[in-house]
mmCIF file of C-alpha atoms in Angstrom:
data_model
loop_
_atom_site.group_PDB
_atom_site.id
_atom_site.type_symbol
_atom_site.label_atom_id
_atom_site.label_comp_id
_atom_site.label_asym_id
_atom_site.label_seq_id
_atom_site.Cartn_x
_atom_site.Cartn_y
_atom_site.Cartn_z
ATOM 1 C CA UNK A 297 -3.458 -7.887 16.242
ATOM 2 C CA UNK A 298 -1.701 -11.277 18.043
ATOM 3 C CA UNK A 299 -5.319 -11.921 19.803
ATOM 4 C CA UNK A 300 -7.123 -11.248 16.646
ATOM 5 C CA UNK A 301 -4.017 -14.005 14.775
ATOM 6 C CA UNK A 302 -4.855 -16.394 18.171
ATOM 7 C CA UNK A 303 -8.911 -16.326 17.603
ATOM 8 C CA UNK A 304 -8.145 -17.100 13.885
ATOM 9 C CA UNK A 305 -5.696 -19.951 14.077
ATOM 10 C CA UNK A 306 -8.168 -21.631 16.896
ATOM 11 C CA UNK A 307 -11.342 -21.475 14.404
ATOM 12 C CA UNK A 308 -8.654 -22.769 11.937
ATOM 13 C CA UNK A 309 -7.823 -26.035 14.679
ATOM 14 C CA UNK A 310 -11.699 -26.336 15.038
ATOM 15 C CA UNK A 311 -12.409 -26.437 11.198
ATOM 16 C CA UNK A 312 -10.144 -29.047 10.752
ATOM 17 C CA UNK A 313 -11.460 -30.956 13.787
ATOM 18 C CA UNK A 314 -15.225 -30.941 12.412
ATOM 19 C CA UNK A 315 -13.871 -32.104 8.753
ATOM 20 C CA UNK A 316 -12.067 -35.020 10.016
ATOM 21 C CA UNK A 317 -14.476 -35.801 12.609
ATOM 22 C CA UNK A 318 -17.768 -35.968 10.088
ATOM 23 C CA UNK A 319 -15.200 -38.108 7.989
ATOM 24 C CA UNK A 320 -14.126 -40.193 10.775
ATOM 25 C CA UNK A 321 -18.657 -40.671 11.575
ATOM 26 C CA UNK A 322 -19.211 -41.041 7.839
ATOM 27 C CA UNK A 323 -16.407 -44.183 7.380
ATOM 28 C CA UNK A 324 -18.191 -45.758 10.928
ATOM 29 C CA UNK A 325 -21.351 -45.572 9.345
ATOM 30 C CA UNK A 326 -20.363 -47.210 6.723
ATOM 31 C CA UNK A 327 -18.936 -49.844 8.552
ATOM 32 C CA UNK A 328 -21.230 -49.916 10.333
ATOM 33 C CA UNK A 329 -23.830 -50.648 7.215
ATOM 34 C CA UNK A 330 -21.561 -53.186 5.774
ATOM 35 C CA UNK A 331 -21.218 -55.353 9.232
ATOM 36 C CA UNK A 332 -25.043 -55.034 9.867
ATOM 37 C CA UNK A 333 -23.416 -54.266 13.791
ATOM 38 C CA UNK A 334 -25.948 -55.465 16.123
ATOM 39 C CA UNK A 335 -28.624 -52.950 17.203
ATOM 40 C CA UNK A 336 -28.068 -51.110 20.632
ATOM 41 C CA UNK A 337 -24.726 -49.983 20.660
ATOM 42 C CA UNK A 338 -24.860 -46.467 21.714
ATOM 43 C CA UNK A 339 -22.229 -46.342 24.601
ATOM 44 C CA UNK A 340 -19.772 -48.166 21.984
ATOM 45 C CA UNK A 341 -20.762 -45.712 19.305
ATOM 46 C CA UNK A 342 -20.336 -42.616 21.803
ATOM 47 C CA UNK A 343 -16.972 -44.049 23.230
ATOM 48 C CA UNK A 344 -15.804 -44.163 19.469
ATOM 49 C CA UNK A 345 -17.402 -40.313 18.673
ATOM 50 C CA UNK A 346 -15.519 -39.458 22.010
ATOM 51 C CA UNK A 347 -11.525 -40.930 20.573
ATOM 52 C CA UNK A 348 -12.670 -39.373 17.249
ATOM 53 C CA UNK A 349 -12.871 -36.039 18.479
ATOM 54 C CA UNK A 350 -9.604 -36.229 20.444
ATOM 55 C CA UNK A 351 -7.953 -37.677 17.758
ATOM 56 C CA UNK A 352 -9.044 -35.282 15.328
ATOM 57 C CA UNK A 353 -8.160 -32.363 17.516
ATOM 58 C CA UNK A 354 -4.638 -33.921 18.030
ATOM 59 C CA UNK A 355 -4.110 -34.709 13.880
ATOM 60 C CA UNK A 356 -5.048 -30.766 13.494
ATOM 61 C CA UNK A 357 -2.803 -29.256 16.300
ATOM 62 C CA UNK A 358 -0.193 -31.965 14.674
ATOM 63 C CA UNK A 359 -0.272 -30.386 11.300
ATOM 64 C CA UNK A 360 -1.224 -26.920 11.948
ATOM 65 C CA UNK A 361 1.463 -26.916 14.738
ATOM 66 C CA UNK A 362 4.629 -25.842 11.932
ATOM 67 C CA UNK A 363 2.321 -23.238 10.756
ATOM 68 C CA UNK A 364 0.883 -21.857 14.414
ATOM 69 C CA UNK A 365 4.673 -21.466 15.101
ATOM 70 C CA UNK A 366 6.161 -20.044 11.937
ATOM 71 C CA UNK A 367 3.587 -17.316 11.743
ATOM 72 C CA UNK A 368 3.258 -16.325 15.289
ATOM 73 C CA UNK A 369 7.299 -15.841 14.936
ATOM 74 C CA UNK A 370 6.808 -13.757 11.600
ATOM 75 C CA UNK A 371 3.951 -11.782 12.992
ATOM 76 C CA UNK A 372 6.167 -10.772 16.030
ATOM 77 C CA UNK A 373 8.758 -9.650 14.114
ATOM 78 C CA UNK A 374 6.939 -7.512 11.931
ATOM 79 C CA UNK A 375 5.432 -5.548 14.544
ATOM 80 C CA UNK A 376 9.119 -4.653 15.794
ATOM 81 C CA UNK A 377 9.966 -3.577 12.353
ATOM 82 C CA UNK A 378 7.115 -1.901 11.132
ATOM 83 C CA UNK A 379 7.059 -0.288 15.017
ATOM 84 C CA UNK A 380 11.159 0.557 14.086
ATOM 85 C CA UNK A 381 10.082 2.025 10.348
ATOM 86 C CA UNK A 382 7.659 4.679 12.327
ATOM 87 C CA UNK A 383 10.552 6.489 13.753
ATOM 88 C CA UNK A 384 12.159 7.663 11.544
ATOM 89 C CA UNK A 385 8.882 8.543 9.333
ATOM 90 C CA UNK A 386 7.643 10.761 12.587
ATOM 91 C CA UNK A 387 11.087 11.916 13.181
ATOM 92 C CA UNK A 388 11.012 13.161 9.360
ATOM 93 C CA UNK A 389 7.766 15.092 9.530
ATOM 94 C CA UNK A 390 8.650 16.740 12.522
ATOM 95 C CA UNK A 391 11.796 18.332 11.487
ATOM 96 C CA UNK A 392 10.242 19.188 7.746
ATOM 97 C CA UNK A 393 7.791 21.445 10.098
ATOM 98 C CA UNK A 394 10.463 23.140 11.857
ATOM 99 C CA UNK A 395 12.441 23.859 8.920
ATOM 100 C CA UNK A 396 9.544 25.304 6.860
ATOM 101 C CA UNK A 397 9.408 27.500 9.790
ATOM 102 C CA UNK A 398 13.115 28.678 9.460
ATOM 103 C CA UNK A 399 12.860 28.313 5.507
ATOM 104 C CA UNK A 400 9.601 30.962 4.660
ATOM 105 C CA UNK A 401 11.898 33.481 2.701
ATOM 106 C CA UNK A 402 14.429 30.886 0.546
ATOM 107 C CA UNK A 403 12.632 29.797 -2.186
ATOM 108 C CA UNK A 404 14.969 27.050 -3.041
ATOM 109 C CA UNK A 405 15.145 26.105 0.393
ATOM 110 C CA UNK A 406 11.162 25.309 0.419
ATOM 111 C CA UNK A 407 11.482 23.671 -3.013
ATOM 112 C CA UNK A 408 13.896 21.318 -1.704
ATOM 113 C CA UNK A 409 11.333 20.617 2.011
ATOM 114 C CA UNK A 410 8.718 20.305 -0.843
ATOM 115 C CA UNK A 411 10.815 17.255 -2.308
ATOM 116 C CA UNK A 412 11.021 16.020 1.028
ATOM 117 C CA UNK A 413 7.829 15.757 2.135
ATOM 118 C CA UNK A 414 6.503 14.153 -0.991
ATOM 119 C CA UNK A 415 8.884 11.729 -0.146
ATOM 120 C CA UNK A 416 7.885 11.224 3.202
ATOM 121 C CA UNK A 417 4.244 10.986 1.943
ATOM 122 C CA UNK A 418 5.194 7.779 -0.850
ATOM 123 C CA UNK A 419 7.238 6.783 2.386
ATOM 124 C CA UNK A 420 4.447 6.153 4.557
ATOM 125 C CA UNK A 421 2.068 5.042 1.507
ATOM 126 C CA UNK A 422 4.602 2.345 1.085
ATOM 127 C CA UNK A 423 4.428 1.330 5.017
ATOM 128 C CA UNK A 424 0.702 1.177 4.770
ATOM 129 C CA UNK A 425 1.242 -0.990 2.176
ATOM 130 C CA UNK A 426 4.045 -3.219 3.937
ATOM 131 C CA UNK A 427 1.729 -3.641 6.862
ATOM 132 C CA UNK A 428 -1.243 -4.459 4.423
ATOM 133 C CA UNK A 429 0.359 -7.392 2.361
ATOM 134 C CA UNK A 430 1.839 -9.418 5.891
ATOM 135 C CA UNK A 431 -1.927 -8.769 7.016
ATOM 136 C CA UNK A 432 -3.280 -10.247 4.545
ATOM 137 C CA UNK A 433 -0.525 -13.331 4.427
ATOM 138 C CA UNK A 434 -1.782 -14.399 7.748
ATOM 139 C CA UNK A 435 -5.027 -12.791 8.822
ATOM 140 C CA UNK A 436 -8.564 -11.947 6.944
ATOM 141 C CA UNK A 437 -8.419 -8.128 5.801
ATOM 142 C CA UNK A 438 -11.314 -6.388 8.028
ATOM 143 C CA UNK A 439 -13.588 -4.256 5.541
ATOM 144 C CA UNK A 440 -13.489 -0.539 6.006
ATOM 145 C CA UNK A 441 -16.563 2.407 5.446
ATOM 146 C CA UNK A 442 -15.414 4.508 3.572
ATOM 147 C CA UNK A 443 -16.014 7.444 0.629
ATOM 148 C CA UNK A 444 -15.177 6.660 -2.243
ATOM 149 C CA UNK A 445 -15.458 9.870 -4.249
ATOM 150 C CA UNK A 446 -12.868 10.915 -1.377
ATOM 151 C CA UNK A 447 -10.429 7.836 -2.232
ATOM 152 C CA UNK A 448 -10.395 8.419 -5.800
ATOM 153 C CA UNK A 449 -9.839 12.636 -5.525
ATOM 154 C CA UNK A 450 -7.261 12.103 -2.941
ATOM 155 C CA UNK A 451 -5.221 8.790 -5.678
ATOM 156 C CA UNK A 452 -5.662 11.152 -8.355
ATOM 157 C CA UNK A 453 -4.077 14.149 -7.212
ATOM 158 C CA UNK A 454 -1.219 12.048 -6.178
ATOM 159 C CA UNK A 455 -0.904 10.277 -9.706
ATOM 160 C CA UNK A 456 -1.094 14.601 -11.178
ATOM 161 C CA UNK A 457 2.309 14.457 -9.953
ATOM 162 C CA UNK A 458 3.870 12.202 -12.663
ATOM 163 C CA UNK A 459 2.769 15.053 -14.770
ATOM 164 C CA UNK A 460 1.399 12.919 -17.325
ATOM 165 C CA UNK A 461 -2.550 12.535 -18.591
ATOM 166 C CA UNK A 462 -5.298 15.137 -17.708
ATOM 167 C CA UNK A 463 -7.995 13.593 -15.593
ATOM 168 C CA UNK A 464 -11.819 14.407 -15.814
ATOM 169 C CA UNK A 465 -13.527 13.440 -12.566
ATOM 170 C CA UNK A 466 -17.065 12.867 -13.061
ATOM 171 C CA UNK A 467 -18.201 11.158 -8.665
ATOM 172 C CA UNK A 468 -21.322 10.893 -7.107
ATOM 173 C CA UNK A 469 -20.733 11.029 -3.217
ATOM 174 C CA UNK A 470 -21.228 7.254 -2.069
ATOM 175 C CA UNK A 471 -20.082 5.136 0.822
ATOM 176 C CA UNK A 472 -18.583 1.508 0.440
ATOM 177 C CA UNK A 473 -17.510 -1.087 2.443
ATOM 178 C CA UNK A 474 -14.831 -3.284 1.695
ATOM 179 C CA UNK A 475 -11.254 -3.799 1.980
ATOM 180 C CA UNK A 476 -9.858 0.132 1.639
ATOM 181 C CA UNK A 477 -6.057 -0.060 0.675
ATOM 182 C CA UNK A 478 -6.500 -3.531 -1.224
ATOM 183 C CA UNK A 479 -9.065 -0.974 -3.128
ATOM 184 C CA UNK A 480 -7.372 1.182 -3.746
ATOM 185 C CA UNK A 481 -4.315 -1.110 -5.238
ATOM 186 C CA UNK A 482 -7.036 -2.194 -7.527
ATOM 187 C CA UNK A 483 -7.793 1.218 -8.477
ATOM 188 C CA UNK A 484 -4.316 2.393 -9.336
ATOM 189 C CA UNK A 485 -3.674 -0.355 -11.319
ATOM 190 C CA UNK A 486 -6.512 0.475 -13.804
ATOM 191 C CA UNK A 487 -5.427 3.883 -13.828
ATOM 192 C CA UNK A 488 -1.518 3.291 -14.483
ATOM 193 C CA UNK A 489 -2.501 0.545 -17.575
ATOM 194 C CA UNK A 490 -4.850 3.162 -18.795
ATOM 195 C CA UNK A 491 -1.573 5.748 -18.588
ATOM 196 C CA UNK A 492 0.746 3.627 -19.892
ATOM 197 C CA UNK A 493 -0.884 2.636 -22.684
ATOM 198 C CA UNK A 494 -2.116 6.412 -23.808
ATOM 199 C CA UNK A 495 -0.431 9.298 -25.454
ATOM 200 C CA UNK A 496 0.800 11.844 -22.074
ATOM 201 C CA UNK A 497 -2.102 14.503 -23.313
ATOM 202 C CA UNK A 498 -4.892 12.572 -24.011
ATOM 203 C CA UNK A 499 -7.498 12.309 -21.462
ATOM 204 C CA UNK A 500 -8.365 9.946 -18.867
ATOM 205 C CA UNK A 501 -12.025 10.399 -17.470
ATOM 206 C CA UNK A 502 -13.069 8.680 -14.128
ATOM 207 C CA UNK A 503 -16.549 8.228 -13.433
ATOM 208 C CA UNK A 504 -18.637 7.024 -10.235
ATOM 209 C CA UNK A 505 -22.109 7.128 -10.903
ATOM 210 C CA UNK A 506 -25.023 4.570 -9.056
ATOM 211 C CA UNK A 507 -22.277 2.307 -7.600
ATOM 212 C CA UNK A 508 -20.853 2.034 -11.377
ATOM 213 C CA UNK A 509 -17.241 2.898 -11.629
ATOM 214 C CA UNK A 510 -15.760 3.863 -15.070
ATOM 215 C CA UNK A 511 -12.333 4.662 -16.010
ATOM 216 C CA UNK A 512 -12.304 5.649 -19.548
ATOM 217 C CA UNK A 513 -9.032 6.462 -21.779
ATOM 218 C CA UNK A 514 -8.494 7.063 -25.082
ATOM 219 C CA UNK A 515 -5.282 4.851 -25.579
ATOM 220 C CA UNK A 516 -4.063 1.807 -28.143
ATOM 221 C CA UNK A 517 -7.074 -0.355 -27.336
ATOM 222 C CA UNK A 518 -6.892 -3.694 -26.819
ATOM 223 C CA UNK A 519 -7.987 -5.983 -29.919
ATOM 224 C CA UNK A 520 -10.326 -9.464 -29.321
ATOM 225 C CA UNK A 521 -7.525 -11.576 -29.151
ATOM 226 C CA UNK A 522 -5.763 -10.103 -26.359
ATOM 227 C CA UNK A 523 -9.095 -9.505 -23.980
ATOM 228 C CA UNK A 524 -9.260 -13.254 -24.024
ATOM 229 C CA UNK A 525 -5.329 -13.142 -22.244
ATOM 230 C CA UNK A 526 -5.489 -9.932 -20.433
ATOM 231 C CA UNK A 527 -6.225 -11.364 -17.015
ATOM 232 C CA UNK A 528 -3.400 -13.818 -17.157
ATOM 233 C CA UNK A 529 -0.557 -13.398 -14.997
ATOM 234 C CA UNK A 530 2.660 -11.755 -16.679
ATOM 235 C CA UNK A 531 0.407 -11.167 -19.817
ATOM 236 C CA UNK A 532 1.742 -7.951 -21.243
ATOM 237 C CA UNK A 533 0.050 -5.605 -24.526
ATOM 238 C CA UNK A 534 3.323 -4.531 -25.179
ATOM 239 C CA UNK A 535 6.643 -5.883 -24.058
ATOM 240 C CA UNK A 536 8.300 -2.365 -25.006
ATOM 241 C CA UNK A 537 6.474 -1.137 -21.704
ATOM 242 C CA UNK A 538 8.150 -0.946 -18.341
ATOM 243 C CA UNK A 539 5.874 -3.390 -16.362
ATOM 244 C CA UNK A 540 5.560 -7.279 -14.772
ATOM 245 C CA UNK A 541 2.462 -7.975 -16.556
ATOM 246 C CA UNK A 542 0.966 -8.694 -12.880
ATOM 247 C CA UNK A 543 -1.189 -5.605 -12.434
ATOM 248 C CA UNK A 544 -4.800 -6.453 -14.232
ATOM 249 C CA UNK A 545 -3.874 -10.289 -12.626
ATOM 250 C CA UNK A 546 -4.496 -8.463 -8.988
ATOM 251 C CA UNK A 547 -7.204 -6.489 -10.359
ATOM 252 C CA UNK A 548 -8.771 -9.531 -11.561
ATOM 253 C CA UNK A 549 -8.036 -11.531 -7.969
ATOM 254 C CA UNK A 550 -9.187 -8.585 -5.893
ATOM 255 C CA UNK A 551 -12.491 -8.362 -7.652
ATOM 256 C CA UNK A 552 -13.310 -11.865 -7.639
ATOM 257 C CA UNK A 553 -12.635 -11.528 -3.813
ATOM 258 C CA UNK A 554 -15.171 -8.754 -2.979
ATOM 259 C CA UNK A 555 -17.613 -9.900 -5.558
ATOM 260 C CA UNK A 556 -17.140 -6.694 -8.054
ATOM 261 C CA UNK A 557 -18.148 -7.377 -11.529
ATOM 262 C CA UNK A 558 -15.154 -6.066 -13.674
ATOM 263 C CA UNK A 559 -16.186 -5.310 -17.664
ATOM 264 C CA UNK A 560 -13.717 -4.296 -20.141
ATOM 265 C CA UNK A 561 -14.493 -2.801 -23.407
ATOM 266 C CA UNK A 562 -12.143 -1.949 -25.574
ATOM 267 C CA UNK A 563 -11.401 -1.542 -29.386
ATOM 268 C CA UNK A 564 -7.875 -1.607 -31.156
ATOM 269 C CA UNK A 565 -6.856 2.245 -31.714
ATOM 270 C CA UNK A 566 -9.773 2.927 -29.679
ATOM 271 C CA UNK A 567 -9.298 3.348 -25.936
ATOM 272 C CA UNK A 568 -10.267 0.808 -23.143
ATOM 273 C CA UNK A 569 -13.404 1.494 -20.720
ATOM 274 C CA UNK A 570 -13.426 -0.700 -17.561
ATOM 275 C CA UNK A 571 -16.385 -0.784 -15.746
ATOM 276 C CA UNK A 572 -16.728 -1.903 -11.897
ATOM 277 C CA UNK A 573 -20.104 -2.623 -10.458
ATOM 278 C CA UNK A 574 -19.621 -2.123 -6.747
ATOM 279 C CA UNK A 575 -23.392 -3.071 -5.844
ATOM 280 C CA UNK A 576 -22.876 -5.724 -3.627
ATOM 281 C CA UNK A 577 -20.319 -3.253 -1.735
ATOM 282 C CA UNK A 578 -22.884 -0.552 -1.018
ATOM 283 C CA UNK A 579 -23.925 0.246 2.235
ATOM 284 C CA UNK A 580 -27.765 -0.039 2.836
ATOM 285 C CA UNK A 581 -27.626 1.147 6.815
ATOM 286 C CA UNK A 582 -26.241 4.750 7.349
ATOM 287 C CA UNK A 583 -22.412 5.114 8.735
ATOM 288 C CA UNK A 584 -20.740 7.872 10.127
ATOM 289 C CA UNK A 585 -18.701 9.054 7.298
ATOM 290 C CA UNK A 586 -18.920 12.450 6.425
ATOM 291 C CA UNK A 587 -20.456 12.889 2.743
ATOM 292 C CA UNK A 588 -17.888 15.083 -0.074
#
């Protein structure tokens, strides 16, 4: 991870050394055009590419010095704490293994390991997550093959626990690639608004079909007026709803970033249909991922 942070801040350096340089070259030449310099000047005009580049190279390690530091010192530090959070999340599992062991004939005793392990499970979902948003603070997220009937099975049957809508799953097998958890962030937040804003028994239906992803509900609907604001940042339907008004915001950012074409349709006392078009995520050569 430090090596891959290293490679990245040194393209960073040698960005900012091109830019100034071709800055520094465009203001000679036009000095250059407004003195009419005499004609044969190369060794002056290499000699003055030559202190460009050094300069330039010197302004960017100058400014991106601060930066260089400051991150190198948070990146360290999150490795010992995320390495530190681990622990006690192995240490957890271990012992909930044993005990189920000892536990096979108390019934309350199992319900309570039960509790536990689902905990342990949102645990580590959480450090996934942790380690995901300081990623993506200070490196590019690397892009991921992966199933995506798979992903969406496996976030459902973890949001069946709140014991609220009935799903109807409706996926084609089909392979992605793109930045997984940030995905599935995106995902979940769909899902949740399309919870929150339904009655607990009416139906949610999911459905992946020619790189087309549909999540369908049949909750308050959104009117004209409020499509136009939905994307905007603390924008809520309702302010009697638990919520920052952030999540469609992300949505919004994370589509724009991996070029997925996000539709909403929606009618007042209707329901809301959002449709993703992951085309330009699908994978043309095969990958070994094992099809569902």
């Amino acid at each position: 991870m430090l090596n891959r942070y290293y490679l990245f801040m040194k393209k960073q350096i040698l960005i900012a050394t091109i830019i100034y340089t071709l800055s520094t070259l465009l203001l000679l030449g036009i000095y250059d055009t407004l003195l009419k310099a005499k004609p044969n000047q190369t060794l002056l005009f290499i000699i003055l590419l030559f202190l460009s580049l050094a300069f330039g190279y010197i302004f960017s390690m100058y400014i991106l010095n601060s930066k260089f530091r400051v991150d190198s010192n948070l990146l360290n530090l999150t490795n010992e704490i995320i390495h530190e959070l681990n622990i006690p999340i192995s240490t957890i599992q271990a012992n909930s293994k044993l005990l189920k062991r000892t536990l096979k004939e108390s019934e309350k005793g199992l319900i309570r390991l039960k509790r536990i392990e689902d905990s342990t499970t949102r645990l580590q979902r959480l450090y996934a997550e942790l380690i995901y948003n300081i990623k993506k603070e200070i490196l590019p997220i690397e892009k991921e093959f992966f199933n995506l009937k798979s992903l969406i099975e496996e976030r459902i049957e973890v949001m069946k626990l709140l014991k609220r809508n009935p799903f109807i799953l409706e996926l084609s097998s089909c392979t992605i690639n793109a930045d997984k958890i940030g995905f599935e962030k995106m995902f979940e937040n769909i899902v949740t608004n399309a919870m929150k804003y339904s009655n607990k028994e009416s139906t949610i239906t999911i459905e992946l079909k020619e790189y087309i992803l549909t999540i369908k509900d049949q909750g308050v609907g959104i009117d004209e007026h409020e499509l136009i604001k939905i994307f905007e940042r603390y924008y809520q339907l309702d302010n009697s709803t638990y919520g920052e008004g952030i999540g469609l915001a992300l949505v919004q950012s994370y589509c724009n970033e991996a070029k997925i074409k996000i539709q909403i349709i929606s009618q007042k006392g209707e329901g809301t249909e959002v449709k993703l078009d992951l085309s330009k995520l699908r994978v043309i050569t095969p990958v070994n991922i094992t099809p569902v």
